[in-house]
Short mmCIF file of C-alpha atoms in Angstrom, two decimals:
data_model
loop_
_atom_site.label_atom_id
_atom_site.label_comp_id
_atom_site.label_asym_id
_atom_site.label_seq_id
_atom_site.Cartn_x
_atom_site.Cartn_y
_atom_site.Cartn_z
CA UNK A 1 -9.57 -16.33 0.54
CA UNK A 2 -7.74 -12.96 0.50
CA UNK A 3 -4.27 -13.06 -0.93
CA UNK A 4 -2.83 -11.42 2.10
CA UNK A 5 -4.48 -11.72 5.53
CA UNK A 6 -3.76 -9.75 8.79
CA UNK A 7 -5.61 -9.53 12.11
CA UNK A 8 -7.09 -5.97 11.92
CA UNK A 9 -6.81 -5.58 15.71
CA UNK A 10 -6.87 -3.04 17.33
CA UNK A 11 -4.08 -4.08 19.56
CA UNK A 12 -4.05 -1.77 22.65
CA UNK A 13 -0.86 -2.17 24.70
CA UNK A 14 1.03 -0.18 27.39
CA UNK A 15 4.20 1.60 26.87
CA UNK A 16 7.14 -0.87 27.04
CA UNK A 17 5.28 -3.84 25.99
CA UNK A 18 6.22 -6.35 23.23
CA UNK A 19 3.71 -6.84 20.56
CA UNK A 20 3.59 -9.20 17.56
CA UNK A 21 1.73 -9.10 14.22
CA UNK A 22 1.31 -12.00 11.93
CA UNK A 23 0.35 -12.06 8.34
CA UNK A 24 -0.48 -14.92 5.91
CA UNK A 25 -0.12 -15.06 2.22
CA UNK A 26 -1.74 -17.39 -0.33
CA UNK A 27 0.66 -17.20 -3.27
CA UNK A 28 3.52 -19.52 -2.63
CA UNK A 29 5.37 -17.86 -5.67
CA UNK A 30 5.58 -14.63 -3.87
CA UNK A 31 9.11 -13.19 -4.02
CA UNK A 32 9.35 -10.33 -1.75
CA UNK A 33 7.84 -9.25 1.59
CA UNK A 34 7.67 -5.98 3.53
CA UNK A 35 6.15 -4.26 6.45
CA UNK A 36 4.70 -0.69 5.97
CA UNK A 37 3.59 1.77 8.57
CA UNK A 38 0.60 4.00 7.91
CA UNK A 39 -0.35 6.92 10.10
CA UNK A 40 -3.83 8.27 10.13
CA UNK A 41 -4.91 9.80 6.77
CA UNK A 42 -1.38 9.58 5.54
CA UNK A 43 0.43 7.50 2.89
CA UNK A 44 2.11 4.20 3.82
CA UNK A 45 5.98 4.41 4.40
CA UNK A 46 8.26 1.35 4.51
CA UNK A 47 9.18 0.10 7.84
CA UNK A 48 11.29 -2.79 6.96
CA UNK A 49 11.82 -5.41 4.22
CA UNK A 50 11.53 -9.06 5.25
CA UNK A 51 14.33 -11.45 4.56
CA UNK A 52 14.41 -15.23 4.61
CA UNK A 53 16.89 -15.33 7.42
CA UNK A 54 14.87 -12.96 9.46
CA UNK A 55 16.14 -9.25 10.07
CA UNK A 56 16.27 -6.80 12.92
CA UNK A 57 16.13 -3.04 12.86
CA UNK A 58 16.46 -1.61 16.34
CA UNK A 59 13.25 -2.56 18.38
CA UNK A 60 11.81 -4.09 15.25
CA UNK A 61 12.23 -7.76 14.21
CA UNK A 62 10.71 -9.31 11.09
CA UNK A 63 10.56 -13.02 10.27
CA UNK A 64 9.62 -15.01 7.13
CA UNK A 65 8.34 -18.62 7.24
CA UNK A 66 8.03 -19.62 3.49
CA UNK A 67 6.78 -23.19 4.30
CA UNK A 68 3.84 -21.88 6.25
CA UNK A 69 3.41 -18.89 4.18
CA UNK A 70 3.48 -16.25 6.99
CA UNK A 71 5.57 -13.28 8.08
CA UNK A 72 5.68 -11.70 11.47
CA UNK A 73 6.61 -8.21 12.93
CA UNK A 74 7.78 -8.00 16.56
CA UNK A 75 7.93 -4.67 18.16
CA UNK A 76 9.86 -4.45 21.45
CA UNK A 77 9.74 -1.78 24.08
CA UNK A 78 6.70 -0.14 22.44
CA UNK A 79 6.60 3.74 22.38
CA UNK A 80 3.63 5.99 21.97
CA UNK A 81 5.01 7.04 18.62
CA UNK A 82 4.59 3.34 17.41
CA UNK A 83 0.85 3.86 17.40
CA UNK A 84 -0.15 3.41 13.64
CA UNK A 85 -1.49 0.90 11.28
CA UNK A 86 1.01 -1.65 10.15
CA UNK A 87 0.47 -3.26 6.72
CA UNK A 88 1.94 -6.52 5.60
CA UNK A 89 2.83 -6.40 1.82
CA UNK A 90 3.70 -9.21 -0.54
CA UNK A 91 5.17 -9.09 -3.96
CA UNK A 92 4.66 -11.66 -6.67
CA UNK A 93 3.62 -10.09 -9.92
CA UNK A 94 1.57 -7.69 -8.11
CA UNK A 95 2.22 -5.68 -4.83
CA UNK A 96 -0.44 -6.85 -2.61
CA UNK A 97 -1.22 -5.21 0.85
CA UNK A 98 -2.95 -6.69 3.81
CA UNK A 99 -5.72 -4.79 5.47
CA UNK A 100 -3.49 -3.61 8.19
CA UNK A 101 -3.26 -4.14 11.93
CA UNK A 102 -3.99 -1.10 14.09
CA UNK A 103 -1.72 -0.56 17.13
CA UNK A 104 -2.51 1.80 19.86
CA UNK A 105 0.30 2.37 22.50
CA UNK A 106 -1.00 3.93 25.67
CA UNK A 107 1.03 5.67 28.54
CA UNK B 1 13.83 16.79 -4.92
CA UNK B 2 12.98 13.33 -6.39
CA UNK B 3 9.65 11.96 -5.50
CA UNK B 4 6.10 10.96 -6.51
CA UNK B 5 3.35 13.57 -6.71
CA UNK B 6 -0.39 13.14 -6.78
CA UNK B 7 -2.66 15.87 -7.39
CA UNK B 8 -4.99 17.37 -6.39
CA UNK B 9 -5.03 16.46 -2.67
CA UNK B 10 -8.70 16.82 -2.37
CA UNK B 11 -11.23 16.37 -5.37
CA UNK B 12 -15.18 16.78 -5.37
CA UNK B 13 -17.05 15.68 -8.29
CA UNK B 14 -20.75 15.19 -9.17
CA UNK B 15 -22.11 11.71 -9.59
CA UNK B 16 -21.97 10.46 -13.19
CA UNK B 17 -18.94 12.67 -14.07
CA UNK B 18 -15.50 11.10 -15.12
CA UNK B 19 -12.45 12.39 -13.23
CA UNK B 20 -8.80 11.84 -13.74
CA UNK B 21 -6.30 11.72 -10.98
CA UNK B 22 -2.74 12.61 -11.61
CA UNK B 23 0.36 10.64 -10.53
CA UNK B 24 3.97 11.76 -11.53
CA UNK B 25 7.15 10.42 -10.39
CA UNK B 26 10.74 11.64 -11.25
CA UNK B 27 12.52 8.64 -9.59
CA UNK B 28 12.99 6.88 -12.93
CA UNK B 29 10.92 3.94 -11.65
CA UNK B 30 9.59 1.34 -14.03
CA UNK B 31 6.56 0.08 -11.93
CA UNK B 32 3.61 2.14 -10.97
CA UNK B 33 0.58 1.20 -8.95
CA UNK B 34 -2.79 2.69 -8.15
CA UNK B 35 -4.57 1.62 -4.91
CA UNK B 36 -7.95 2.45 -3.37
CA UNK B 37 -8.37 2.69 0.43
CA UNK B 38 -11.68 2.94 2.19
CA UNK B 39 -12.10 3.92 5.81
CA UNK B 40 -10.71 1.43 8.23
CA UNK B 41 -9.61 -0.90 5.13
CA UNK B 42 -6.29 -1.90 3.64
CA UNK B 43 -5.15 -0.88 0.22
CA UNK B 44 -6.91 -2.63 -2.79
CA UNK B 45 -5.06 -2.81 -6.05
CA UNK B 46 -6.83 -1.04 -9.05
CA UNK B 47 -4.22 -1.16 -11.82
CA UNK B 48 -0.39 -1.47 -12.21
CA UNK B 49 2.04 -1.01 -14.81
CA UNK B 50 5.58 -2.59 -14.91
CA UNK B 51 6.72 -0.74 -18.04
CA UNK B 52 5.83 2.10 -20.26
CA UNK B 53 2.87 1.31 -22.71
CA UNK B 54 1.82 -1.74 -20.60
CA UNK B 55 -0.53 -2.11 -17.63
CA UNK B 56 -2.51 -4.84 -16.04
CA UNK B 57 -5.72 -4.95 -14.02
CA UNK B 58 -5.55 -5.32 -10.35
CA UNK B 59 -8.18 -6.77 -8.09
CA UNK B 60 -10.80 -3.93 -8.52
CA UNK B 61 -10.27 -2.60 -11.82
CA UNK B 62 -14.10 -2.33 -12.87
CA UNK B 63 -15.05 1.31 -13.40
CA UNK B 64 -11.48 2.61 -13.71
CA UNK B 65 -8.96 3.05 -16.54
CA UNK B 66 -5.36 4.09 -16.82
CA UNK B 67 -2.60 4.95 -19.33
CA UNK B 68 1.12 4.64 -19.30
CA UNK B 69 2.35 6.75 -22.18
CA UNK B 70 5.33 8.18 -20.35
CA UNK B 71 7.47 6.53 -17.77
CA UNK B 72 6.93 9.42 -15.30
CA UNK B 73 3.24 9.46 -15.52
CA UNK B 74 0.31 6.87 -14.63
CA UNK B 75 -2.97 8.73 -14.64
CA UNK B 76 -6.12 7.06 -13.20
CA UNK B 77 -9.60 7.88 -14.48
CA UNK B 78 -12.55 7.13 -12.41
CA UNK B 79 -15.46 6.64 -14.72
CA UNK B 80 -19.15 6.96 -14.13
CA UNK B 81 -19.41 3.23 -14.17
CA UNK B 82 -17.70 2.94 -10.88
CA UNK B 83 -20.48 2.32 -8.34
CA UNK B 84 -18.91 3.85 -5.21
CA UNK B 85 -16.07 6.14 -6.20
CA UNK B 86 -15.58 8.13 -3.02
CA UNK B 87 -12.29 6.97 -1.43
CA UNK B 88 -8.73 7.73 -0.72
CA UNK B 89 -6.49 6.96 -3.80
CA UNK B 90 -2.93 6.19 -3.37
CA UNK B 91 -0.32 5.92 -6.22
CA UNK B 92 2.97 4.26 -5.76
CA UNK B 93 6.13 3.48 -7.76
CA UNK B 94 9.10 1.27 -7.31
CA UNK B 95 12.16 0.23 -9.55
CA UNK B 96 11.62 -2.62 -11.84
CA UNK B 97 13.61 -5.81 -11.81
CA UNK B 98 15.12 -5.90 -8.32
CA UNK B 99 12.85 -7.54 -5.96
CA UNK B 100 13.47 -6.39 -2.36
CA UNK B 101 13.05 -2.65 -3.38
CA UNK B 102 10.44 -0.50 -1.67
CA UNK B 103 7.49 1.19 -3.10
CA UNK B 104 7.22 4.92 -2.65
CA UNK B 105 3.84 6.53 -2.24
CA UNK B 106 2.32 9.76 -3.31
CA UNK B 107 0.34 11.71 -0.60
CA UNK B 108 -2.84 10.58 -2.04
CA UNK B 109 -5.97 12.04 -3.35
CA UNK B 110 -9.19 12.03 -1.38
CA UNK B 111 -12.05 11.89 -3.89
CA UNK B 112 -15.67 12.77 -2.95
CA UNK B 113 -18.55 12.16 -5.28
CA UNK B 114 -21.67 13.99 -4.43
#
């Protein structure tokens, strides 16, 4: 079993749609959780950290469920510019990335 | 400007040659990481270092070696023992200690072995 698992997609959605990504992790001792965004052929960049109480940043909402060992990312009112690959990241001793979920937002 | 720099951006090598990828940061970060990314895949951890003069193997360390003699530098050597070295290599750094701190990435090195 992979340490961090994501649905690779692709998710193809129209502009304005709401889309949700899930990610599961296997190490119950994991301490920190993040969502990164990666554009084609570029380095990943932090989208948001994920806190136990859940957190929101504009159109983006992240949730953490420690009991079930999964984190989620909700994107509301999708924009064309949201098209990218979204990477779930879990930190225990190591910093482990999921394989990424590809999102394509169409006009 | 503070940041993390990888060089070169593109690198071509003949099969059987060792090659060293550079990663330098001036962010005063304790932890540094090397990842490999293949087309359509996520990032796989090669090696990481949480402090100077110490490093640990990641999930795919075979055929790679690293050193951490200085805080700012974490070079990765791809040896001839690595069976399929052509990939996109990403270096990252983050502050040590505090947990919810982000990792910053260099722009990556695309290695092609012919």
